[in-house]
mmCIF file of N, CA and C in Angstrom:
data_model
loop_
_atom_site.group_PDB
_atom_site.id
_atom_site.type_symbol
_atom_site.label_atom_id
_atom_site.label_comp_id
_atom_site.label_asym_id
_atom_site.label_seq_id
_atom_site.Cartn_x
_atom_site.Cartn_y
_atom_site.Cartn_z
ATOM 1 N N MET A 30 123.972 -120.253 -113.239
ATOM 2 C CA MET A 30 125.198 -119.804 -112.635
ATOM 3 C C MET A 30 126.391 -120.464 -113.283
ATOM 4 N N GLY A 31 127.421 -119.723 -113.608
ATOM 5 C CA GLY A 31 128.633 -120.278 -114.181
ATOM 6 C C GLY A 31 129.479 -120.940 -113.117
ATOM 7 N N SER A 32 130.555 -121.607 -113.523
ATOM 8 C CA SER A 32 131.388 -122.335 -112.578
ATOM 9 C C SER A 32 132.143 -121.405 -111.629
ATOM 10 N N MET A 33 132.245 -120.137 -111.952
ATOM 11 C CA MET A 33 132.944 -119.191 -111.086
ATOM 12 C C MET A 33 132.035 -118.635 -110.001
ATOM 13 N N GLY A 34 130.772 -119.041 -109.981
ATOM 14 C CA GLY A 34 129.854 -118.565 -108.967
ATOM 15 C C GLY A 34 129.248 -117.217 -109.302
ATOM 16 N N VAL A 35 129.518 -116.698 -110.484
ATOM 17 C CA VAL A 35 128.974 -115.423 -110.917
ATOM 18 C C VAL A 35 127.572 -115.667 -111.458
ATOM 19 N N ASP A 36 126.637 -114.776 -111.166
ATOM 20 C CA ASP A 36 125.280 -114.943 -111.668
ATOM 21 C C ASP A 36 125.247 -114.748 -113.174
ATOM 22 N N VAL A 37 125.098 -115.832 -113.878
ATOM 23 C CA VAL A 37 124.986 -115.825 -115.324
ATOM 24 C C VAL A 37 123.695 -116.542 -115.659
ATOM 25 N N GLU A 38 122.826 -115.875 -116.372
ATOM 26 C CA GLU A 38 121.567 -116.494 -116.765
ATOM 27 C C GLU A 38 121.657 -116.913 -118.218
ATOM 28 N N ARG A 39 121.350 -118.187 -118.461
ATOM 29 C CA ARG A 39 121.340 -118.729 -119.817
ATOM 30 C C ARG A 39 119.909 -119.086 -120.165
ATOM 31 N N THR A 40 119.440 -118.556 -121.281
ATOM 32 C CA THR A 40 118.097 -118.857 -121.758
ATOM 33 C C THR A 40 118.219 -119.497 -123.131
ATOM 34 N N THR A 41 117.691 -120.696 -123.256
ATOM 35 C CA THR A 41 117.772 -121.379 -124.543
ATOM 36 C C THR A 41 116.765 -120.794 -125.520
ATOM 37 N N VAL A 42 117.134 -120.821 -126.779
ATOM 38 C CA VAL A 42 116.272 -120.342 -127.856
ATOM 39 C C VAL A 42 116.097 -121.506 -128.825
ATOM 40 N N ASN A 43 114.906 -122.061 -128.854
ATOM 41 C CA ASN A 43 114.607 -123.203 -129.712
ATOM 42 C C ASN A 43 113.235 -123.013 -130.356
ATOM 43 N N PRO A 44 113.169 -122.267 -131.472
ATOM 44 C CA PRO A 44 111.878 -122.099 -132.122
ATOM 45 C C PRO A 44 111.336 -123.419 -132.673
ATOM 46 N N TRP A 45 112.227 -124.411 -132.847
ATOM 47 C CA TRP A 45 111.833 -125.752 -133.278
ATOM 48 C C TRP A 45 112.460 -126.723 -132.293
ATOM 49 N N PRO A 46 111.742 -127.725 -131.833
ATOM 50 C CA PRO A 46 112.269 -128.622 -130.800
ATOM 51 C C PRO A 46 113.209 -129.717 -131.308
ATOM 52 N N TRP A 47 113.363 -129.904 -132.608
ATOM 53 C CA TRP A 47 114.127 -131.040 -133.121
ATOM 54 C C TRP A 47 115.577 -131.074 -132.679
ATOM 55 N N SER A 48 116.209 -129.910 -132.507
ATOM 56 C CA SER A 48 117.638 -129.900 -132.193
ATOM 57 C C SER A 48 117.921 -130.434 -130.791
ATOM 58 N N VAL A 49 116.972 -130.286 -129.884
ATOM 59 C CA VAL A 49 117.180 -130.747 -128.513
ATOM 60 C C VAL A 49 117.432 -132.255 -128.508
ATOM 61 N N GLY A 50 116.756 -132.983 -129.385
ATOM 62 C CA GLY A 50 116.971 -134.412 -129.504
ATOM 63 C C GLY A 50 118.369 -134.775 -129.967
ATOM 64 N N PHE A 51 119.031 -133.847 -130.641
ATOM 65 C CA PHE A 51 120.404 -134.067 -131.092
ATOM 66 C C PHE A 51 121.421 -133.512 -130.099
ATOM 67 N N GLY A 52 120.942 -132.967 -128.989
ATOM 68 C CA GLY A 52 121.841 -132.504 -127.935
ATOM 69 C C GLY A 52 122.336 -131.085 -128.069
ATOM 70 N N PHE A 53 121.640 -130.248 -128.860
ATOM 71 C CA PHE A 53 122.064 -128.854 -128.943
ATOM 72 C C PHE A 53 120.864 -127.930 -129.056
ATOM 73 N N ASN A 54 121.102 -126.670 -128.736
ATOM 74 C CA ASN A 54 120.087 -125.626 -128.833
ATOM 75 C C ASN A 54 120.344 -124.790 -130.077
ATOM 76 N N GLN A 55 119.284 -124.184 -130.598
ATOM 77 C CA GLN A 55 119.431 -123.294 -131.754
ATOM 78 C C GLN A 55 120.153 -122.009 -131.359
ATOM 79 N N GLY A 56 119.974 -121.573 -130.137
ATOM 80 C CA GLY A 56 120.642 -120.363 -129.667
ATOM 81 C C GLY A 56 120.655 -120.313 -128.153
ATOM 82 N N GLU A 57 121.469 -119.414 -127.620
ATOM 83 C CA GLU A 57 121.551 -119.192 -126.185
ATOM 84 C C GLU A 57 121.672 -117.698 -125.942
ATOM 85 N N VAL A 58 120.793 -117.177 -125.111
ATOM 86 C CA VAL A 58 120.910 -115.791 -124.667
ATOM 87 C C VAL A 58 121.604 -115.833 -123.315
ATOM 88 N N VAL A 59 122.726 -115.115 -123.201
ATOM 89 C CA VAL A 59 123.469 -115.073 -121.951
ATOM 90 C C VAL A 59 123.407 -113.654 -121.420
ATOM 91 N N SER A 60 122.925 -113.520 -120.187
ATOM 92 C CA SER A 60 122.866 -112.191 -119.591
ATOM 93 C C SER A 60 123.571 -112.222 -118.244
ATOM 94 N N GLY A 61 124.045 -111.074 -117.820
ATOM 95 C CA GLY A 61 124.760 -110.973 -116.563
ATOM 96 C C GLY A 61 126.168 -111.525 -116.635
ATOM 97 N N GLN A 62 126.690 -111.682 -117.837
ATOM 98 C CA GLN A 62 128.014 -112.279 -117.975
ATOM 99 C C GLN A 62 129.100 -111.379 -117.416
ATOM 100 N N SER A 63 130.140 -112.024 -116.909
ATOM 101 C CA SER A 63 131.282 -111.256 -116.438
ATOM 102 C C SER A 63 132.536 -111.559 -117.255
ATOM 103 N N ARG A 64 132.636 -112.775 -117.780
ATOM 104 C CA ARG A 64 133.819 -113.142 -118.568
ATOM 105 C C ARG A 64 133.406 -114.017 -119.735
ATOM 106 N N THR A 65 134.045 -113.798 -120.885
ATOM 107 C CA THR A 65 133.818 -114.627 -122.063
ATOM 108 C C THR A 65 135.164 -115.158 -122.524
ATOM 109 N N LEU A 66 135.220 -116.467 -122.772
ATOM 110 C CA LEU A 66 136.429 -117.111 -123.253
ATOM 111 C C LEU A 66 136.182 -117.611 -124.669
ATOM 112 N N PHE A 67 136.994 -117.172 -125.607
ATOM 113 C CA PHE A 67 136.943 -117.645 -126.982
ATOM 114 C C PHE A 67 138.093 -118.627 -127.142
ATOM 115 N N CYS A 68 137.774 -119.895 -127.296
ATOM 116 C CA CYS A 68 138.804 -120.938 -127.372
ATOM 117 C C CYS A 68 139.239 -121.166 -128.808
ATOM 118 N N ALA A 69 140.532 -121.343 -128.980
ATOM 119 C CA ALA A 69 141.060 -121.772 -130.275
ATOM 120 C C ALA A 69 140.583 -123.196 -130.523
ATOM 121 N N GLY A 70 140.613 -123.610 -131.771
ATOM 122 C CA GLY A 70 140.221 -124.971 -132.103
ATOM 123 C C GLY A 70 141.075 -125.982 -131.364
ATOM 124 N N GLN A 71 140.418 -126.976 -130.767
ATOM 125 C CA GLN A 71 141.113 -128.019 -130.020
ATOM 126 C C GLN A 71 140.946 -129.346 -130.742
ATOM 127 N N GLY A 72 142.070 -129.974 -131.040
ATOM 128 C CA GLY A 72 142.054 -131.259 -131.716
ATOM 129 C C GLY A 72 142.770 -132.301 -130.886
ATOM 130 N N ALA A 73 143.017 -133.452 -131.495
ATOM 131 C CA ALA A 73 143.676 -134.563 -130.811
ATOM 132 C C ALA A 73 145.186 -134.391 -130.912
ATOM 133 N N THR A 74 145.709 -133.520 -130.049
ATOM 134 C CA THR A 74 147.153 -133.308 -129.992
ATOM 135 C C THR A 74 147.631 -133.572 -128.575
ATOM 136 N N ASP A 75 148.905 -133.962 -128.455
ATOM 137 C CA ASP A 75 149.484 -134.165 -127.128
ATOM 138 C C ASP A 75 149.939 -132.819 -126.570
ATOM 139 N N ALA A 76 150.531 -132.847 -125.401
ATOM 140 C CA ALA A 76 150.947 -131.612 -124.728
ATOM 141 C C ALA A 76 151.985 -130.832 -125.515
ATOM 142 N N GLY A 77 152.672 -131.488 -126.453
ATOM 143 C CA GLY A 77 153.663 -130.811 -127.289
ATOM 144 C C GLY A 77 153.097 -130.322 -128.609
ATOM 145 N N GLY A 78 151.767 -130.486 -128.793
ATOM 146 C CA GLY A 78 151.132 -130.029 -130.019
ATOM 147 C C GLY A 78 151.221 -131.007 -131.179
ATOM 148 N N ARG A 79 151.679 -132.226 -130.903
ATOM 149 C CA ARG A 79 151.790 -133.242 -131.951
ATOM 150 C C ARG A 79 150.490 -134.021 -132.077
ATOM 151 N N PRO A 80 149.982 -134.218 -133.299
ATOM 152 C CA PRO A 80 148.740 -134.972 -133.488
ATOM 153 C C PRO A 80 148.919 -136.432 -133.079
ATOM 154 N N VAL A 81 147.860 -136.999 -132.487
ATOM 155 C CA VAL A 81 147.864 -138.398 -132.057
ATOM 156 C C VAL A 81 146.567 -139.070 -132.502
ATOM 157 N N HIS A 82 146.520 -140.379 -132.362
ATOM 158 C CA HIS A 82 145.338 -141.196 -132.690
ATOM 159 C C HIS A 82 144.964 -141.114 -134.175
ATOM 160 N N GLU A 83 145.971 -141.176 -135.053
ATOM 161 C CA GLU A 83 145.714 -141.107 -136.490
ATOM 162 C C GLU A 83 144.708 -142.183 -136.916
ATOM 163 N N GLY A 84 143.670 -141.753 -137.641
ATOM 164 C CA GLY A 84 142.670 -142.675 -138.173
ATOM 165 C C GLY A 84 141.619 -143.141 -137.179
ATOM 166 N N ASP A 85 141.680 -142.706 -135.920
ATOM 167 C CA ASP A 85 140.743 -143.160 -134.881
ATOM 168 C C ASP A 85 139.846 -142.000 -134.456
ATOM 169 N N MET A 86 138.688 -141.881 -135.103
ATOM 170 C CA MET A 86 137.785 -140.762 -134.837
ATOM 171 C C MET A 86 137.343 -140.724 -133.380
ATOM 172 N N ALA A 87 136.951 -141.868 -132.812
ATOM 173 C CA ALA A 87 136.464 -141.884 -131.429
ATOM 174 C C ALA A 87 137.530 -141.345 -130.477
ATOM 175 N N ALA A 88 138.760 -141.810 -130.624
ATOM 176 C CA ALA A 88 139.849 -141.359 -129.757
ATOM 177 C C ALA A 88 140.147 -139.878 -129.981
ATOM 178 N N GLN A 89 140.049 -139.425 -131.235
ATOM 179 C CA GLN A 89 140.291 -138.011 -131.511
ATOM 180 C C GLN A 89 139.201 -137.123 -130.910
ATOM 181 N N VAL A 90 137.960 -137.561 -130.992
ATOM 182 C CA VAL A 90 136.879 -136.775 -130.377
ATOM 183 C C VAL A 90 137.102 -136.693 -128.876
ATOM 184 N N GLU A 91 137.401 -137.820 -128.250
ATOM 185 C CA GLU A 91 137.622 -137.869 -126.801
ATOM 186 C C GLU A 91 138.753 -136.936 -126.382
ATOM 187 N N LEU A 92 139.888 -136.981 -127.085
ATOM 188 C CA LEU A 92 141.034 -136.137 -126.730
ATOM 189 C C LEU A 92 140.751 -134.670 -127.054
ATOM 190 N N SER A 93 140.019 -134.406 -128.120
ATOM 191 C CA SER A 93 139.659 -133.022 -128.454
ATOM 192 C C SER A 93 138.826 -132.408 -127.332
ATOM 193 N N VAL A 94 137.880 -133.172 -126.799
ATOM 194 C CA VAL A 94 137.060 -132.685 -125.679
ATOM 195 C C VAL A 94 137.939 -132.493 -124.444
ATOM 196 N N ALA A 95 138.830 -133.442 -124.177
ATOM 197 C CA ALA A 95 139.726 -133.315 -123.025
ATOM 198 C C ALA A 95 140.608 -132.078 -123.157
ATOM 199 N N ASN A 96 141.113 -131.818 -124.365
ATOM 200 C CA ASN A 96 141.945 -130.629 -124.572
ATOM 201 C C ASN A 96 141.121 -129.353 -124.404
ATOM 202 N N LEU A 97 139.876 -129.362 -124.872
ATOM 203 C CA LEU A 97 138.989 -128.219 -124.663
ATOM 204 C C LEU A 97 138.767 -128.007 -123.168
ATOM 205 N N GLU A 98 138.537 -129.094 -122.440
ATOM 206 C CA GLU A 98 138.345 -128.983 -120.988
ATOM 207 C C GLU A 98 139.583 -128.405 -120.303
ATOM 208 N N ALA A 99 140.772 -128.734 -120.793
ATOM 209 C CA ALA A 99 142.006 -128.204 -120.213
ATOM 210 C C ALA A 99 142.094 -126.694 -120.404
ATOM 211 N N VAL A 100 141.715 -126.212 -121.586
ATOM 212 C CA VAL A 100 141.720 -124.769 -121.839
ATOM 213 C C VAL A 100 140.692 -124.083 -120.938
ATOM 214 N N LEU A 101 139.510 -124.665 -120.857
ATOM 215 C CA LEU A 101 138.462 -124.111 -120.000
ATOM 216 C C LEU A 101 138.923 -124.066 -118.541
ATOM 217 N N ALA A 102 139.513 -125.160 -118.060
ATOM 218 C CA ALA A 102 139.975 -125.223 -116.671
ATOM 219 C C ALA A 102 141.047 -124.170 -116.393
ATOM 220 N N ALA A 103 141.924 -123.948 -117.368
ATOM 221 C CA ALA A 103 142.978 -122.944 -117.187
ATOM 222 C C ALA A 103 142.397 -121.542 -117.044
ATOM 223 N N ALA A 104 141.170 -121.348 -117.522
ATOM 224 C CA ALA A 104 140.478 -120.058 -117.386
ATOM 225 C C ALA A 104 139.491 -120.077 -116.220
ATOM 226 N N GLY A 105 139.505 -121.146 -115.424
ATOM 227 C CA GLY A 105 138.582 -121.251 -114.300
ATOM 228 C C GLY A 105 137.172 -121.588 -114.725
ATOM 229 N N MET A 106 137.028 -122.283 -115.849
ATOM 230 C CA MET A 106 135.717 -122.639 -116.378
ATOM 231 C C MET A 106 135.654 -124.145 -116.616
ATOM 232 N N SER A 107 134.492 -124.606 -117.083
ATOM 233 C CA SER A 107 134.310 -126.022 -117.405
ATOM 234 C C SER A 107 133.378 -126.147 -118.599
ATOM 235 N N LEU A 108 133.139 -127.372 -119.042
ATOM 236 C CA LEU A 108 132.217 -127.595 -120.158
ATOM 237 C C LEU A 108 130.847 -126.988 -119.885
ATOM 238 N N SER A 109 130.454 -126.918 -118.627
ATOM 239 C CA SER A 109 129.134 -126.367 -118.298
ATOM 240 C C SER A 109 129.027 -124.887 -118.635
ATOM 241 N N ASP A 110 130.145 -124.226 -118.889
ATOM 242 C CA ASP A 110 130.137 -122.802 -119.244
ATOM 243 C C ASP A 110 130.131 -122.559 -120.750
ATOM 244 N N VAL A 111 130.244 -123.619 -121.553
ATOM 245 C CA VAL A 111 130.277 -123.473 -123.008
ATOM 246 C C VAL A 111 128.882 -123.111 -123.515
ATOM 247 N N VAL A 112 128.810 -122.025 -124.285
ATOM 248 C CA VAL A 112 127.531 -121.580 -124.853
ATOM 249 C C VAL A 112 127.474 -121.778 -126.358
ATOM 250 N N ARG A 113 128.625 -121.955 -126.997
ATOM 251 C CA ARG A 113 128.667 -122.168 -128.450
ATOM 252 C C ARG A 113 129.798 -123.115 -128.767
ATOM 253 N N LEU A 114 129.503 -124.110 -129.605
ATOM 254 C CA LEU A 114 130.500 -125.091 -130.000
ATOM 255 C C LEU A 114 130.409 -125.296 -131.505
ATOM 256 N N THR A 115 131.550 -125.157 -132.176
ATOM 257 C CA THR A 115 131.627 -125.460 -133.604
ATOM 258 C C THR A 115 132.500 -126.692 -133.751
ATOM 259 N N VAL A 116 131.988 -127.685 -134.463
ATOM 260 C CA VAL A 116 132.690 -128.944 -134.676
ATOM 261 C C VAL A 116 133.085 -129.004 -136.150
ATOM 262 N N TYR A 117 134.379 -129.093 -136.396
ATOM 263 C CA TYR A 117 134.900 -129.235 -137.749
ATOM 264 C C TYR A 117 135.380 -130.680 -137.902
ATOM 265 N N THR A 118 135.049 -131.315 -139.010
ATOM 266 C CA THR A 118 135.506 -132.670 -139.237
ATOM 267 C C THR A 118 135.784 -132.904 -140.714
ATOM 268 N N THR A 119 136.720 -133.794 -140.964
ATOM 269 C CA THR A 119 137.037 -134.154 -142.339
ATOM 270 C C THR A 119 136.131 -135.281 -142.835
ATOM 271 N N ASP A 120 135.317 -135.854 -141.944
ATOM 272 C CA ASP A 120 134.398 -136.929 -142.332
ATOM 273 C C ASP A 120 133.155 -136.882 -141.455
ATOM 274 N N VAL A 121 132.128 -136.195 -141.935
ATOM 275 C CA VAL A 121 130.903 -136.020 -141.156
ATOM 276 C C VAL A 121 130.269 -137.366 -140.814
ATOM 277 N N ASP A 122 130.208 -138.282 -141.757
ATOM 278 C CA ASP A 122 129.559 -139.571 -141.511
ATOM 279 C C ASP A 122 130.253 -140.350 -140.394
ATOM 280 N N VAL A 123 131.565 -140.395 -140.415
ATOM 281 C CA VAL A 123 132.300 -141.114 -139.368
ATOM 282 C C VAL A 123 132.163 -140.378 -138.037
ATOM 283 N N LEU A 124 132.200 -139.056 -138.059
ATOM 284 C CA LEU A 124 132.014 -138.311 -136.814
ATOM 285 C C LEU A 124 130.646 -138.626 -136.216
ATOM 286 N N LEU A 125 129.612 -138.658 -137.038
ATOM 287 C CA LEU A 125 128.265 -138.924 -136.520
ATOM 288 C C LEU A 125 128.173 -140.302 -135.870
ATOM 289 N N GLU A 126 128.982 -141.257 -136.323
ATOM 290 C CA GLU A 126 129.027 -142.574 -135.680
ATOM 291 C C GLU A 126 129.539 -142.472 -134.245
ATOM 292 N N HIS A 127 130.343 -141.444 -133.971
ATOM 293 C CA HIS A 127 130.947 -141.255 -132.645
ATOM 294 C C HIS A 127 130.450 -139.982 -131.966
ATOM 295 N N TYR A 128 129.346 -139.436 -132.465
ATOM 296 C CA TYR A 128 128.782 -138.187 -131.951
ATOM 297 C C TYR A 128 128.416 -138.297 -130.474
ATOM 298 N N GLY A 129 128.022 -139.507 -130.051
ATOM 299 C CA GLY A 129 127.654 -139.728 -128.655
ATOM 300 C C GLY A 129 128.794 -139.479 -127.687
ATOM 301 N N VAL A 130 130.041 -139.636 -128.142
ATOM 302 C CA VAL A 130 131.195 -139.335 -127.291
ATOM 303 C C VAL A 130 131.148 -137.861 -126.900
ATOM 304 N N LEU A 131 130.878 -137.017 -127.874
ATOM 305 C CA LEU A 131 130.813 -135.573 -127.645
ATOM 306 C C LEU A 131 129.575 -135.194 -126.843
ATOM 307 N N THR A 132 128.403 -135.609 -127.308
ATOM 308 C CA THR A 132 127.169 -135.207 -126.620
ATOM 309 C C THR A 132 127.086 -135.816 -125.225
ATOM 310 N N GLY A 133 127.672 -136.998 -125.042
ATOM 311 C CA GLY A 133 127.682 -137.604 -123.713
ATOM 312 C C GLY A 133 128.462 -136.769 -122.718
ATOM 313 N N ARG A 134 129.599 -136.243 -123.157
ATOM 314 C CA ARG A 134 130.406 -135.385 -122.275
ATOM 315 C C ARG A 134 129.669 -134.086 -121.963
ATOM 316 N N LEU A 135 128.983 -133.538 -122.965
ATOM 317 C CA LEU A 135 128.217 -132.308 -122.727
ATOM 318 C C LEU A 135 127.062 -132.582 -121.778
ATOM 319 N N ARG A 136 126.345 -133.691 -122.000
ATOM 320 C CA ARG A 136 125.227 -134.044 -121.109
ATOM 321 C C ARG A 136 125.713 -134.243 -119.681
ATOM 322 N N ALA A 137 126.853 -134.914 -119.525
ATOM 323 C CA ALA A 137 127.416 -135.147 -118.192
ATOM 324 C C ALA A 137 127.738 -133.820 -117.498
ATOM 325 N N ALA A 138 128.075 -132.805 -118.294
ATOM 326 C CA ALA A 138 128.350 -131.472 -117.747
ATOM 327 C C ALA A 138 127.058 -130.686 -117.530
ATOM 328 N N GLY A 139 125.931 -131.271 -117.951
ATOM 329 C CA GLY A 139 124.635 -130.608 -117.754
ATOM 330 C C GLY A 139 124.401 -129.468 -118.725
ATOM 331 N N VAL A 140 124.942 -129.574 -119.934
ATOM 332 C CA VAL A 140 124.829 -128.469 -120.879
ATOM 333 C C VAL A 140 124.466 -128.963 -122.276
ATOM 334 N N ALA A 141 123.650 -128.164 -122.949
ATOM 335 C CA ALA A 141 123.420 -128.288 -124.391
ATOM 336 C C ALA A 141 123.764 -126.907 -124.931
ATOM 337 N N THR A 142 124.605 -126.847 -125.924
ATOM 338 C CA THR A 142 125.080 -125.567 -126.433
ATOM 339 C C THR A 142 124.437 -125.247 -127.770
ATOM 340 N N ALA A 143 124.623 -124.025 -128.215
ATOM 341 C CA ALA A 143 124.372 -123.730 -129.626
ATOM 342 C C ALA A 143 125.521 -124.401 -130.366
ATOM 343 N N MET A 144 125.223 -125.128 -131.429
ATOM 344 C CA MET A 144 126.265 -125.927 -132.069
ATOM 345 C C MET A 144 126.139 -125.911 -133.583
ATOM 346 N N THR A 145 127.296 -125.954 -134.242
ATOM 347 C CA THR A 145 127.371 -126.093 -135.691
ATOM 348 C C THR A 145 128.357 -127.210 -136.005
ATOM 349 N N LEU A 146 127.995 -128.071 -136.947
ATOM 350 C CA LEU A 146 128.864 -129.154 -137.410
ATOM 351 C C LEU A 146 129.193 -128.895 -138.871
ATOM 352 N N LEU A 147 130.491 -128.836 -139.172
ATOM 353 C CA LEU A 147 130.940 -128.543 -140.532
ATOM 354 C C LEU A 147 131.874 -129.620 -141.049
ATOM 355 N N GLY A 148 131.662 -130.054 -142.271
ATOM 356 C CA GLY A 148 132.592 -130.923 -142.961
ATOM 357 C C GLY A 148 133.589 -130.066 -143.717
ATOM 358 N N VAL A 149 134.866 -130.338 -143.514
ATOM 359 C CA VAL A 149 135.922 -129.557 -144.157
ATOM 360 C C VAL A 149 136.872 -130.492 -144.903
ATOM 361 N N GLN A 150 137.607 -129.937 -145.854
ATOM 362 C CA GLN A 150 138.528 -130.758 -146.641
ATOM 363 C C GLN A 150 139.674 -131.291 -145.801
ATOM 364 N N ARG A 151 140.264 -130.425 -144.966
ATOM 365 C CA ARG A 151 141.321 -130.859 -144.052
ATOM 366 C C ARG A 151 141.455 -129.864 -142.917
ATOM 367 N N LEU A 152 142.145 -130.293 -141.859
ATOM 368 C CA LEU A 152 142.386 -129.444 -140.697
ATOM 369 C C LEU A 152 143.872 -129.104 -140.642
ATOM 370 N N ALA A 153 144.306 -128.444 -139.574
ATOM 371 C CA ALA A 153 145.678 -127.941 -139.490
ATOM 372 C C ALA A 153 146.726 -129.021 -139.740
ATOM 373 N N PHE A 154 146.505 -130.213 -139.191
ATOM 374 C CA PHE A 154 147.411 -131.339 -139.427
ATOM 375 C C PHE A 154 146.660 -132.344 -140.295
ATOM 376 N N PRO A 155 147.287 -132.879 -141.325
ATOM 377 C CA PRO A 155 146.586 -133.799 -142.223
ATOM 378 C C PRO A 155 145.947 -135.003 -141.523
ATOM 379 N N SER A 156 146.502 -135.452 -140.394
ATOM 380 C CA SER A 156 145.944 -136.622 -139.703
ATOM 381 C C SER A 156 144.788 -136.272 -138.770
ATOM 382 N N MET A 157 144.532 -134.986 -138.571
ATOM 383 C CA MET A 157 143.421 -134.584 -137.698
ATOM 384 C C MET A 157 142.089 -134.824 -138.404
ATOM 385 N N LEU A 158 141.172 -135.463 -137.680
ATOM 386 C CA LEU A 158 139.843 -135.757 -138.212
ATOM 387 C C LEU A 158 138.764 -134.845 -137.648
ATOM 388 N N VAL A 159 139.045 -134.209 -136.497
ATOM 389 C CA VAL A 159 138.049 -133.388 -135.819
ATOM 390 C C VAL A 159 138.722 -132.264 -135.046
ATOM 391 N N GLU A 160 138.038 -131.135 -134.963
ATOM 392 C CA GLU A 160 138.527 -129.997 -134.185
ATOM 393 C C GLU A 160 137.308 -129.290 -133.584
ATOM 394 N N LEU A 161 137.425 -128.906 -132.321
ATOM 395 C CA LEU A 161 136.330 -128.258 -131.591
ATOM 396 C C LEU A 161 136.700 -126.813 -131.278
ATOM 397 N N GLU A 162 135.809 -125.903 -131.581
ATOM 398 C CA GLU A 162 136.009 -124.477 -131.293
ATOM 399 C C GLU A 162 134.858 -124.028 -130.405
ATOM 400 N N ALA A 163 135.164 -123.441 -129.263
ATOM 401 C CA ALA A 163 134.123 -123.116 -128.291
ATOM 402 C C ALA A 163 134.183 -121.687 -127.811
ATOM 403 N N THR A 164 133.025 -121.213 -127.369
ATOM 404 C CA THR A 164 132.913 -119.957 -126.644
ATOM 405 C C THR A 164 132.258 -120.285 -125.308
ATOM 406 N N ALA A 165 132.875 -119.816 -124.226
ATOM 407 C CA ALA A 165 132.359 -120.085 -122.883
ATOM 408 C C ALA A 165 132.121 -118.773 -122.163
ATOM 409 N N VAL A 166 131.103 -118.758 -121.290
ATOM 410 C CA VAL A 166 130.759 -117.567 -120.522
ATOM 411 C C VAL A 166 130.567 -117.970 -119.069
ATOM 412 N N ALA A 167 131.191 -117.224 -118.170
ATOM 413 C CA ALA A 167 131.018 -117.476 -116.740
ATOM 414 C C ALA A 167 130.982 -116.164 -115.999
#
């Protein structure tokens, strides 16, 4: 069930079990959906859209998740409704050192999503180290 109380059935697709140990599923089948939210990439920006926490991956991951939660909440959803998450980072190795910040928040929400992690040359603002793009269904 999604956070809106609508009957949404989520079935995980994991032909190989290894990804579950990393906190994500290979796929998710969603049936009975009533609403789908496609979120723009969320990074470590303040309410005015200015980047913050330059050089601090842990703080950027934390704020990126908080900003994603704000978008979800504005649509009447929460992290528990996220079915797909794409993580973009300018430094995969440093992000992996702080990966628990992200997976911990997802676990606390009771969700493992289909997920992709991509290393990119740069993001919208040169000081951004991470950006989260999500799809949620409720």
